[in-house]
Coordinates of C-alpha atoms in Angstrom, one line a residue:
X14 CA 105.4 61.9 -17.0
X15 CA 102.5 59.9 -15.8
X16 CA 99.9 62.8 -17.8
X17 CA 102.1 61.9 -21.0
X18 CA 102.4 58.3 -20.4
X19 CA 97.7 58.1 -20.2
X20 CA 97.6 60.6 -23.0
X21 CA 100.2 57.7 -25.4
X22 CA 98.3 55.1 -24.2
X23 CA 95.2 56.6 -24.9
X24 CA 96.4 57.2 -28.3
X25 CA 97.8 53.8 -29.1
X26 CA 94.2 52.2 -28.2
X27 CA 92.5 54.2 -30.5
X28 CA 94.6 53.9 -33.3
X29 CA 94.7 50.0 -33.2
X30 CA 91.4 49.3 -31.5
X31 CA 89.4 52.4 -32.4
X32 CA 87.9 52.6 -28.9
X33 CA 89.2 54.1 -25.8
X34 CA 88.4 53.7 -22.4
X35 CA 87.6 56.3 -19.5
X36 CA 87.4 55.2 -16.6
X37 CA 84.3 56.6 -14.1
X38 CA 85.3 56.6 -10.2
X39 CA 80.9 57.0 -9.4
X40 CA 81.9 56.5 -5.3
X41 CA 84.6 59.1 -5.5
X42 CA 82.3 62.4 -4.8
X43 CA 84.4 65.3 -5.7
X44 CA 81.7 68.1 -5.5
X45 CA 78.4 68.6 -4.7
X46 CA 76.7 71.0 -7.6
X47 CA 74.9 73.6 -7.6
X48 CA 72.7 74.5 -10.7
X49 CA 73.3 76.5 -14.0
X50 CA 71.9 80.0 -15.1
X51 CA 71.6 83.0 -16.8
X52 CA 70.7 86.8 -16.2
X53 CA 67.3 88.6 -16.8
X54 CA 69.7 92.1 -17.4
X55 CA 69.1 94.1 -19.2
X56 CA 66.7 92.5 -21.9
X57 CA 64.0 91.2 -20.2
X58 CA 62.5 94.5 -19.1
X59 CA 61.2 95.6 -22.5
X60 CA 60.8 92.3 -23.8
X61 CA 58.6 90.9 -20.7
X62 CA 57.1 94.3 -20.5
X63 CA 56.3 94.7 -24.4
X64 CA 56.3 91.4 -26.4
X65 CA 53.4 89.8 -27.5
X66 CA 52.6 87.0 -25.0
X67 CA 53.1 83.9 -27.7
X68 CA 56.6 85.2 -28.1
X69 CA 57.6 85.6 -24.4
X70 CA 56.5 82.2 -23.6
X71 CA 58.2 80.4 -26.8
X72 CA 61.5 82.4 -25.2
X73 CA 60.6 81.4 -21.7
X74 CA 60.2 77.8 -22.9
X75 CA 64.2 77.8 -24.2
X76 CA 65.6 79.2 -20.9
X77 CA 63.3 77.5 -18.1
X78 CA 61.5 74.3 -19.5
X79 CA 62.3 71.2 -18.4
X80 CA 59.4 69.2 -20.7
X81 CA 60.6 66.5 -23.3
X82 CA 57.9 66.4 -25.8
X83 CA 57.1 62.8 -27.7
X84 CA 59.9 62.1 -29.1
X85 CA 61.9 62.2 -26.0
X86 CA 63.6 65.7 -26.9
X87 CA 63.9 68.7 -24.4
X88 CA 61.8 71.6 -24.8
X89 CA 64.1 74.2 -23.4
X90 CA 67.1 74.0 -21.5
X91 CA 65.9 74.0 -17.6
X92 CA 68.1 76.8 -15.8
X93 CA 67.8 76.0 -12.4
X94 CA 69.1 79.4 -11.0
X95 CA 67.7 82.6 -12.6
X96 CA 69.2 86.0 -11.7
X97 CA 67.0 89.0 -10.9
X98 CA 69.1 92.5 -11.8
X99 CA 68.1 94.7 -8.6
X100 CA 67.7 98.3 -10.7
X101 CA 68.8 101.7 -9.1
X102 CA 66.8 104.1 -11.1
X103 CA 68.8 105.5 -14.0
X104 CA 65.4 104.6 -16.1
X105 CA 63.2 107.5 -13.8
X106 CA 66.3 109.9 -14.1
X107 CA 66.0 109.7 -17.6
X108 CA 69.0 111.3 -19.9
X109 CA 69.9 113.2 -16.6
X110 CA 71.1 109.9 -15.4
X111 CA 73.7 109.8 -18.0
X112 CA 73.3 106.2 -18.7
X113 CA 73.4 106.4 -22.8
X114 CA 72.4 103.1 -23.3
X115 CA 68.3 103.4 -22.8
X116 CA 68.5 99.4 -22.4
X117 CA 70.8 99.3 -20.0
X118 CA 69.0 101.9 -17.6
X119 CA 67.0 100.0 -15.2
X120 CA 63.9 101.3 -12.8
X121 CA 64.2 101.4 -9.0
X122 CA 61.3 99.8 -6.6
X123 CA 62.2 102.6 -4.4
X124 CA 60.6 105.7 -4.5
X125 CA 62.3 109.3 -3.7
X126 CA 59.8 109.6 -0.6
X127 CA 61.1 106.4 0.5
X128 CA 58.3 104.2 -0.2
X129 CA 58.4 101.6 -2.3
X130 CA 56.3 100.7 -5.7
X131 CA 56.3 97.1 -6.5
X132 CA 54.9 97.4 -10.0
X133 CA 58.1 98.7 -11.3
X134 CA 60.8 96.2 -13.2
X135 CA 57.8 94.5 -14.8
X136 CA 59.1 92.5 -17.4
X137 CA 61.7 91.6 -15.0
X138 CA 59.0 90.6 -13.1
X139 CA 57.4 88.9 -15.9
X140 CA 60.4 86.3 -16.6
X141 CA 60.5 85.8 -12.6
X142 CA 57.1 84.1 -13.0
X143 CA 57.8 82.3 -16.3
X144 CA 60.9 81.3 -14.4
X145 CA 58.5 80.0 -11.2
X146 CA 55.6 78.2 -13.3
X147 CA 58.3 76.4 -15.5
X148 CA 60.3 75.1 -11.9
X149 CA 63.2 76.7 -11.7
X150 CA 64.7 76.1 -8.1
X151 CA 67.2 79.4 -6.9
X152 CA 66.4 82.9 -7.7
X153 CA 69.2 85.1 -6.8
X154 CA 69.1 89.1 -6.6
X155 CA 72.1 91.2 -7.9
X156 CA 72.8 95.5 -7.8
X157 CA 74.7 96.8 -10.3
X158 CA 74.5 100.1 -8.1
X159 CA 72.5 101.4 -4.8
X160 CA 69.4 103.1 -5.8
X161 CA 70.7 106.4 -6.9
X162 CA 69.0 108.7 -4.1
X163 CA 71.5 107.2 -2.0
X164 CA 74.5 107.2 -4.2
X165 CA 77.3 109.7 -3.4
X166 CA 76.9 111.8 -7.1
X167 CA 73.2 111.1 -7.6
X168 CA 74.4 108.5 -10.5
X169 CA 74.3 104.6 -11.2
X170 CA 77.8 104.8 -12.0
X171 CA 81.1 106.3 -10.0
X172 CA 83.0 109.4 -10.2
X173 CA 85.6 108.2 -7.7
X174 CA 88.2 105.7 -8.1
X175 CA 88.6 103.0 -6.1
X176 CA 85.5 103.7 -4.0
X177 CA 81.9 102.8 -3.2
X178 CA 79.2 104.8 -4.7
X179 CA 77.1 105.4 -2.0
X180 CA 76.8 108.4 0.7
X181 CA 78.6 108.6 3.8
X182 CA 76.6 106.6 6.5
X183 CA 74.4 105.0 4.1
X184 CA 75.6 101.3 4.2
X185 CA 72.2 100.4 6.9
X186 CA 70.3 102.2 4.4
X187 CA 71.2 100.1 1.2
X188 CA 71.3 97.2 3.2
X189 CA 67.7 98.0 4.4
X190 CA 66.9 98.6 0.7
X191 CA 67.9 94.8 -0.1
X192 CA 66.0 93.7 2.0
X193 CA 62.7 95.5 1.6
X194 CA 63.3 94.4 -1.9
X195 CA 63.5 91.0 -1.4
X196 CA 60.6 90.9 1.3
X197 CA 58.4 92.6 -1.2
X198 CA 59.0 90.8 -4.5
X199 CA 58.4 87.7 -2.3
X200 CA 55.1 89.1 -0.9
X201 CA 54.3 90.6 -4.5
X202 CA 55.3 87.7 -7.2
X203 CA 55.4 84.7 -4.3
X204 CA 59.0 84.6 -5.3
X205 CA 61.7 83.4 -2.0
X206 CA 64.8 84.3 -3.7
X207 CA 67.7 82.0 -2.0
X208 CA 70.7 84.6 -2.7
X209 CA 71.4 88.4 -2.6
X210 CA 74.4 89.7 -3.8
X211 CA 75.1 93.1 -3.2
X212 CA 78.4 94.1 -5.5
X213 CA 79.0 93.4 -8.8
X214 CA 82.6 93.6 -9.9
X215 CA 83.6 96.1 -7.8
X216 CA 87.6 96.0 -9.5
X217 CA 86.4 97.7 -12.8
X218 CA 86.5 101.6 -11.7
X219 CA 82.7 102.2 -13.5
X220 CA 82.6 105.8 -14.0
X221 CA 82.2 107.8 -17.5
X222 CA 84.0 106.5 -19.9
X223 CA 82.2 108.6 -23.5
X224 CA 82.8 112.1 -21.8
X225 CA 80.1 112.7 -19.0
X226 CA 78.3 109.5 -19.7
X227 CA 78.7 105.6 -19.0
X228 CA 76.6 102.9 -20.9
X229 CA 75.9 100.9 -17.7
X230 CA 75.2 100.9 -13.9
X231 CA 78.2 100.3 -11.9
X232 CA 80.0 100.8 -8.9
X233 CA 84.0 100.0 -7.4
X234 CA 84.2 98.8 -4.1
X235 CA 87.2 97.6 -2.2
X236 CA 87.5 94.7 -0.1
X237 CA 86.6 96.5 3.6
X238 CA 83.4 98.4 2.1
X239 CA 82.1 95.1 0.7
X240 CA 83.0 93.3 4.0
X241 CA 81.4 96.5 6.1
X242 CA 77.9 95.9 3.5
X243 CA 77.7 92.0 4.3
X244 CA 78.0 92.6 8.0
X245 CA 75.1 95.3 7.8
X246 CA 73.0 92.4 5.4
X247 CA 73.7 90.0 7.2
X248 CA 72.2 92.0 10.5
X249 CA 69.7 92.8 8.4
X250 CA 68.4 90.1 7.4
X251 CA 68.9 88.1 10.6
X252 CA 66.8 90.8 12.1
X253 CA 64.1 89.6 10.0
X254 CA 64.4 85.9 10.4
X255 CA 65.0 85.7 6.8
X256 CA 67.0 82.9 5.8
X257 CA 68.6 84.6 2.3
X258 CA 72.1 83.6 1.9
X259 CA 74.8 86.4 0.8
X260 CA 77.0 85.7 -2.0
X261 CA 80.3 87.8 -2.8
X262 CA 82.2 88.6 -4.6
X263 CA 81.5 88.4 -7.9
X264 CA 85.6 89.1 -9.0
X265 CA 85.2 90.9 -12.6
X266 CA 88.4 88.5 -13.1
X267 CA 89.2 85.5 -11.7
X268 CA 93.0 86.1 -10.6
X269 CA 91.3 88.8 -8.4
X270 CA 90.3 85.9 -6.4
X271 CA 93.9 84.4 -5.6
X272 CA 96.6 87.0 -5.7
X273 CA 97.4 90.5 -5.2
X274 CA 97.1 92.0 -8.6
X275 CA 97.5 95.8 -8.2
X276 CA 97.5 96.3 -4.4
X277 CA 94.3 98.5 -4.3
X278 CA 92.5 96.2 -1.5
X279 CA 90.0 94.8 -4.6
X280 CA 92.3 91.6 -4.8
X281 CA 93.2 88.2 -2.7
X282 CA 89.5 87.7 -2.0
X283 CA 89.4 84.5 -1.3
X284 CA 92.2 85.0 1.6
X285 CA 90.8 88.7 2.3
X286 CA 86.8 86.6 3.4
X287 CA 87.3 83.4 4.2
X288 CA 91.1 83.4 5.2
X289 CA 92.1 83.6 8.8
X290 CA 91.8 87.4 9.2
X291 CA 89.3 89.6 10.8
X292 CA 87.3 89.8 7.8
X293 CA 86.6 86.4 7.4
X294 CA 82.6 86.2 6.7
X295 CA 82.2 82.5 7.1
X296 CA 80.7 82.7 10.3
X297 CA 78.6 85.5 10.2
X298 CA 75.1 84.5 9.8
X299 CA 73.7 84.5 6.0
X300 CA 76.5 84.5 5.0
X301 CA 77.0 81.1 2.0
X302 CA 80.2 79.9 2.1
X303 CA 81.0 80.5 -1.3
X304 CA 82.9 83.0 -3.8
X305 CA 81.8 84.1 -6.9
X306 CA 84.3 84.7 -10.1
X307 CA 84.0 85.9 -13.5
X308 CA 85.6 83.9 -16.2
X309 CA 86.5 87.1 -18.3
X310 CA 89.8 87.6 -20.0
X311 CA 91.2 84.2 -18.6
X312 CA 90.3 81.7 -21.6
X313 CA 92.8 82.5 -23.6
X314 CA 95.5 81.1 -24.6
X315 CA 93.9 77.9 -23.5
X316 CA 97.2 76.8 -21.0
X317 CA 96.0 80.4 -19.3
X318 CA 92.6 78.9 -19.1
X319 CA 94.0 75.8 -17.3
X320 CA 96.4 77.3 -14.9
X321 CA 94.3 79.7 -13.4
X322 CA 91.6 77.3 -12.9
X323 CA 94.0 74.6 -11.0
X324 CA 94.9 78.2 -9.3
X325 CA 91.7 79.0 -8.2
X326 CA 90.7 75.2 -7.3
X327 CA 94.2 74.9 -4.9
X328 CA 93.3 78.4 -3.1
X329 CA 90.0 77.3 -2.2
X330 CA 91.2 73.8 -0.7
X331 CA 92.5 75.6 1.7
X332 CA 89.5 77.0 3.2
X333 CA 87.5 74.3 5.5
X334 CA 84.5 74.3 3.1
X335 CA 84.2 77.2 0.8
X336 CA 82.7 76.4 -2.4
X337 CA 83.3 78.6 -5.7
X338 CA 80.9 79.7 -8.1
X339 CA 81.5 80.8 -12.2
X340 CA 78.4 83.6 -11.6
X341 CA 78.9 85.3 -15.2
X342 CA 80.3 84.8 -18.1
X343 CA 79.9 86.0 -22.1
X344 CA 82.9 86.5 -24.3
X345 CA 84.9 89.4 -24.3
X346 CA 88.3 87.8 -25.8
X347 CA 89.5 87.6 -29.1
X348 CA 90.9 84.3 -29.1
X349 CA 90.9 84.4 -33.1
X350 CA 89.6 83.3 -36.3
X351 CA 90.5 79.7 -35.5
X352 CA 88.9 79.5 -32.4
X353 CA 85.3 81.2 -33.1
X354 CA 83.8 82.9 -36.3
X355 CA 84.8 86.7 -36.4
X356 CA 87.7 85.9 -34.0
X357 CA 86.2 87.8 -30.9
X358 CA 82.8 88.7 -29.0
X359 CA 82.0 91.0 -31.9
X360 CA 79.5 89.9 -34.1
X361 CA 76.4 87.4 -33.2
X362 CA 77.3 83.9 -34.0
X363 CA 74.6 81.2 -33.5
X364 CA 76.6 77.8 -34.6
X365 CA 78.0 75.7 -32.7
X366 CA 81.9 76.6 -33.2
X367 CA 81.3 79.4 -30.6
X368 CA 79.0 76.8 -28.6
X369 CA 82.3 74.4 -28.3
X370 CA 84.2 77.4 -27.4
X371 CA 82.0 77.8 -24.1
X372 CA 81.2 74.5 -23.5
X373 CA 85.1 73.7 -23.6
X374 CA 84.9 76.8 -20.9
X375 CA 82.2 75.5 -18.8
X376 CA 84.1 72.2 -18.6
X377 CA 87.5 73.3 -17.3
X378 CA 85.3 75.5 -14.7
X379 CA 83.9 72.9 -13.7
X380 CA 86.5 69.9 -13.8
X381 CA 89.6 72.2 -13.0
X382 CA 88.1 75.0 -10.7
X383 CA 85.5 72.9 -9.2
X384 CA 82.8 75.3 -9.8
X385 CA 79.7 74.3 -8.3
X386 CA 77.8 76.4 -10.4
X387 CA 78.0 78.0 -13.6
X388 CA 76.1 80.8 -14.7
X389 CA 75.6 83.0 -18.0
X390 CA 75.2 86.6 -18.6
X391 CA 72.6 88.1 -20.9
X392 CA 70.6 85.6 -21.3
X393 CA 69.1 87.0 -24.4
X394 CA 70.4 90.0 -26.7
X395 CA 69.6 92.3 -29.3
X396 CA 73.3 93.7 -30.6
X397 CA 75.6 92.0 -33.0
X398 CA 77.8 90.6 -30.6
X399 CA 78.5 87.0 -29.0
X400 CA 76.8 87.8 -25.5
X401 CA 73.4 85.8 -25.6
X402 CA 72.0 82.5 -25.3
X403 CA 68.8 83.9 -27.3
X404 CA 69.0 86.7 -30.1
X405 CA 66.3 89.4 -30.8
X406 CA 66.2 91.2 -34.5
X407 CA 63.9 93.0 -36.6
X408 CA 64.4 90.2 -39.3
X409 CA 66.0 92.6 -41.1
X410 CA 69.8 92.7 -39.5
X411 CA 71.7 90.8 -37.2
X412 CA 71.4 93.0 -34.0
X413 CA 70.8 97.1 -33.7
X414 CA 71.2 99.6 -30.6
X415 CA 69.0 102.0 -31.6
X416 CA 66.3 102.8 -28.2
X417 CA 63.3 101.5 -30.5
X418 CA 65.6 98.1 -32.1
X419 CA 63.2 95.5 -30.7
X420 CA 61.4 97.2 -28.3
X421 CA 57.8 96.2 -28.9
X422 CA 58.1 93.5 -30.9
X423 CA 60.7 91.5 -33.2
X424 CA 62.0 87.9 -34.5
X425 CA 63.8 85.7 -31.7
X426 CA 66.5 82.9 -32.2
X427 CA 68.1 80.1 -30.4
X428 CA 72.0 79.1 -30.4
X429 CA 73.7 76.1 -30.4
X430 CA 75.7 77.7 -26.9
X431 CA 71.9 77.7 -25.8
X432 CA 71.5 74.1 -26.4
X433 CA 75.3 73.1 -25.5
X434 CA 74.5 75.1 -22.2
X435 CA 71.7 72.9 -22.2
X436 CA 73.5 69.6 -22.2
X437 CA 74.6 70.9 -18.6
X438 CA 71.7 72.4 -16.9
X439 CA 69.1 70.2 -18.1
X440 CA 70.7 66.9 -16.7
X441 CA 72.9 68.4 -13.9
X442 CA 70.4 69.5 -11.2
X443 CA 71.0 71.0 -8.1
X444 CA 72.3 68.6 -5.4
X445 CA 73.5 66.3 -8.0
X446 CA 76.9 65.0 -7.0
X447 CA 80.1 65.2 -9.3
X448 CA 82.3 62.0 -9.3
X449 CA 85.7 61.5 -10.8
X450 CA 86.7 61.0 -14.3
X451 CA 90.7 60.7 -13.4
X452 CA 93.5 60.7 -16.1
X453 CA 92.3 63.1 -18.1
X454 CA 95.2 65.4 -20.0
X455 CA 93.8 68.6 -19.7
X456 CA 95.8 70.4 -22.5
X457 CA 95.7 67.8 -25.0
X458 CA 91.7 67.4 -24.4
X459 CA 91.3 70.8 -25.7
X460 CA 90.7 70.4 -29.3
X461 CA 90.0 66.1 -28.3
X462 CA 87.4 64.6 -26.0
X463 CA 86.9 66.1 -22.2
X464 CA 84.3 63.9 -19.8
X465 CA 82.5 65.2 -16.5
X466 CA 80.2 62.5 -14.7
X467 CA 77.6 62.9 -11.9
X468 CA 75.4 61.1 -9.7
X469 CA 71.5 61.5 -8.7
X470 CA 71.8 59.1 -5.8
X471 CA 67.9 60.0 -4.8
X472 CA 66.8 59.6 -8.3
X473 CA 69.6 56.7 -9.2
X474 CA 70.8 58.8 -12.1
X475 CA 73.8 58.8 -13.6
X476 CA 74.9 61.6 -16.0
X477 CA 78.4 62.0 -18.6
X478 CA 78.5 65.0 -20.5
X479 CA 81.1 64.6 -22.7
X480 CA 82.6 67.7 -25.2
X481 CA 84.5 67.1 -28.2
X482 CA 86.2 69.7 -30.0
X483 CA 87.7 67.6 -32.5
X484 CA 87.0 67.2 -36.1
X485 CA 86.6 63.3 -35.8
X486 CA 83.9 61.0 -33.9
X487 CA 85.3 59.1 -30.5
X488 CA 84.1 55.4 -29.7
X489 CA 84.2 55.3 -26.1
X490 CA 83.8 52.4 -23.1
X491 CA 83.1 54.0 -20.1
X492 CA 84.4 51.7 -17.0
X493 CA 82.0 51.9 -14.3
X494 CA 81.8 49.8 -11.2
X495 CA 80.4 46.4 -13.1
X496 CA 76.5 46.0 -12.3
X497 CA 76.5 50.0 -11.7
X498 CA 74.1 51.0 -14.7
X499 CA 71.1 49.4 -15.4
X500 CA 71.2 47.3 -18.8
X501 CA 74.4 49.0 -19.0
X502 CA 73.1 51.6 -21.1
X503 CA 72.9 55.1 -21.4
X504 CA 70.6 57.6 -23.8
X505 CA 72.8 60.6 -25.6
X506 CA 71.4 64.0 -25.9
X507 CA 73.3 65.1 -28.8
X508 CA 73.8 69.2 -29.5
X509 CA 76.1 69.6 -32.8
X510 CA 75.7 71.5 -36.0
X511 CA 72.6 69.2 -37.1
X512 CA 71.2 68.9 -33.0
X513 CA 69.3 70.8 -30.9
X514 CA 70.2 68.5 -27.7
X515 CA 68.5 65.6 -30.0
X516 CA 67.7 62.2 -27.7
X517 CA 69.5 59.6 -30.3
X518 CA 69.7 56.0 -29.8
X519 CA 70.1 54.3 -26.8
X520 CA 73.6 53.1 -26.5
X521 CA 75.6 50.1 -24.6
X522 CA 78.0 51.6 -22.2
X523 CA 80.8 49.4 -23.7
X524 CA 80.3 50.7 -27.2
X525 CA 79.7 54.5 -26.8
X526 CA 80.4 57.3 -30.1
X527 CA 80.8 60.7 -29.7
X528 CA 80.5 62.7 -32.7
X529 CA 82.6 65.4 -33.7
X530 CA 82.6 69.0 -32.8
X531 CA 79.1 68.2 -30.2
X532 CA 78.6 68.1 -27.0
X533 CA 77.0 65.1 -25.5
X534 CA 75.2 64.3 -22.4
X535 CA 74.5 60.3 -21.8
X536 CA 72.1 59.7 -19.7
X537 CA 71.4 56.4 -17.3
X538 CA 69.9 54.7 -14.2
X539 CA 71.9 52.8 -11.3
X540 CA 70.9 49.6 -10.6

């Protein structure tokens, strides 16, 4: 009753004053946050490798930069957490790794002798140093699969149901291989990276799906083998005095992470790690006391979306200090005509109706599920489908599969989800501090106004990014502690069909518009 009685009153004030009010709790700290970012896979291997330099830079610029050039506008959008896709060798086994997709086969540092060749993955390793010189902050490490000499069918995808790929006894070994990874990109590209994580969702089965072949790398796991890998990691890497942290479990779906949803030990994760059972991996060293989710197949319809956010958000209060993490995300529903153009992840939209579609996303992640972090998937593409933040053509087409599409060369293009991403990761910086934006109505925001705020309290920042989905602009006070801001005003960063994260006008904090259909990140200074 309260929700409906705030969401009336809300709508009374603007109809007869044309401002409303939201009011900014900045001393009640909710969260603690932990960056934003995206996914060299599988792109950035032919594209570092291949592309002429100018190009790789302009691209690097979009993903890493945090310049503003003279007119106070960002360069880029600043990801401050860039994932590094750990390959397993379908690319040496060539067609014999039957891995169709050329694009999607990745190289292995590990040799067959066992030693190890560190000038493989190169334009993955390429983007790792663009990533570096440009300041990103946390580099993480992912597997799709072990390397495939230790794999239980010589394959970077399953054959089994329901169970690891990997050889009998072999856990120490891809443990070992982790490891030796991370110790020699660091001693190779001067590269610490902050996180491994060692499964990818392990709940999709990952074997051949186009007869003998698959079109990716990808193992199952169930709960116990991905509990038995962190404990041989973590020994690992303790071994070593390497200070690394483990992140699981990277869910392929996020209900995987509250409830039992087929009973095949791949489900309850949050309970099955960090509840008060023998698996509980809180304690062991390494070991970052956080789970990792996917947002797939849970956006829609939008009171799905909600629910299982509040879901996931009440099963990890319960755990003394477990944080969650949104680690990948690009869509896969079909939500409609209404909600984005083409009506599903088919077809490569750069405009900023699918860009309100995410940021909507990233918001209720954030505000509902308390996500400390929130991180894309390919961070650049080359198909006709909604799955980058950059997209690669011949500037002939919209997208192509064909081995050769792009390869060498091509024509590169940013998105408004790019740039709405943006409005995120470029202000909301590791360490920054979320505070409360109460009374918001969480269903009736969806196609309205949503607000998140945060706090720099070492750089006395203070950061709003608001969303607005509607067709009409919002005048807004924001009701801060009185003195909080200095001048009381705050600079918007403006991403909408005619903005590309745009600084506009400085504005009083009392007299606030947001425009329609953008999303807007005001930006000011405590006193």
């Amino acid at each position: 009753m309260k929700k409906i009685y705030i969401s009336l009153l809300l709508l009374v004030s603007s109809l007869f004053f044309g401002q409303r009010t939201a009011t900014i709790s900045t001393d009640n700290v909710v969260q603690t946050m932990d960056g934003f970012g995206g996914s060299d896979a599988w792109r950035c291997q032919f594209v570092g490798k291949n592309w002429p330099k100018q190009k790789k830079n302009a691209i690097a610029d979009l993903l890493f930069s945090k310049e503003i050039d003279e007119q106070g506008n960002p360069k880029g959008i600043g990801l401050s957490i860039w994932r590094f896709n750990l390959g397993a060798g379908s690319t040496e086994q060539g067609e014999n790794s039957k891995v169709s997709d050329q694009w999607r086969r990745t190289e292995c540092f590990l040799n067959a002798d066992g030693t190890y060749n560190w000038s493989k993955q190169e334009g993955q390793r390429w983007f790792l140093q663009a990533a570096k010189k440009r300041g990103v902050e946390k580099f993480l490490i992912f597997t799709n699969s072990a390397p495939v000499s230790m794999t239980s069918n010589g394959l970077s995808f399953a054959t089994q149901k329901n169970k690891l790929n990997l050889k009998e006894g072999a856990v120490p070994k891809f443990a070992d291989f982790l490891v030796q990874s991370i110790q020699g990109l660091e001693k190779k590209e001067g590269i610490k990276f902050d996180y491994v994580s060692p499964i990818n969702e392990p709940q999709w089965e990952w074997m051949a799906n186009n007869g003998d072949k698959n079109s990716q790398e990808g193992t199952p796991a169930t709960n116990q083998e991905i509990y038995d890998l962190t404990k041989a990691l973590s020994e690992k890497l303790s071994a070593k005095k390497m200070d690394t942290e483990i992140v699981i479990a990277e869910a392929g779906q996020i209900n995987y992470l509250y409830e039992n949803v087929n009973g095949e030990n791949r489900d309850n994760q949050i309970d099955y790690f960090f509840g008060t059972t023998k698996t509980n991996v809180s304690k062991i060293p390494n070991v970052k006391n956080t789970i990792l989710g996917h947002s797939y197949f849970t956006t829609w319809p939008f009171d799905k979306q909600v629910l299982s956010r509040k879901l996931i958000a009440a099963n990890v209060k319960q755990r003394d200090g477990l944080k969650y993490w949104q680690s990948e995300y690009c869509i896969l529903e079909n939500p409609g005509e209404g909600e984005i153009p083409g009506g599903s992840g088919t077809g490569r939209d750069l405009g900023m109706q699918t860009a309100l579609y995410v940021a909507r996303l990233i918001h209720n992640d954030i505000a509902l599920a308390n996500a400390a972090s929130w991180q894309w998937w390919t961070s650049f593409t080359r198909v006709d489908y909604k799955d980058g933040l950059i997209y690669l053509d011949d500037g002939k087409s919209k997208g192509g599969t064909d081995p050769n599409y792009c390869r060498n060369d091509g024509e590169f293009h940013d998105s408004k989800l790019l740039w709405a991403l943006g409005n995120y990761s470029l202000f909301v910086r590791p360490g920054m501090l979320r505070v409360d934006v109460p009374n918001q109505d969480e269903l009736g925001a969806a196609n309205d106004v949503m607000l998140t705020a945060y706090k720099d309290v070492e750089n006395k920042k203070f950061i709003v990014v608001a969303v607005n989905c509607g067709k009409s602009a919002q005048k807004y006070k924001f009701d801060l502690t009185k003195g909080a801001l200095k001048n009381n005003e705050l600079t918007p960063y403006v991403t909408s069909d005619n903005s590309n994260l745009k600084r506009t006008d400085i504005q009083k904090i009392d007299n606030l518009e947001i425009p329609p259909k953008s999303v807007v990140t005001f930006v000011g200074e405590f006193q």
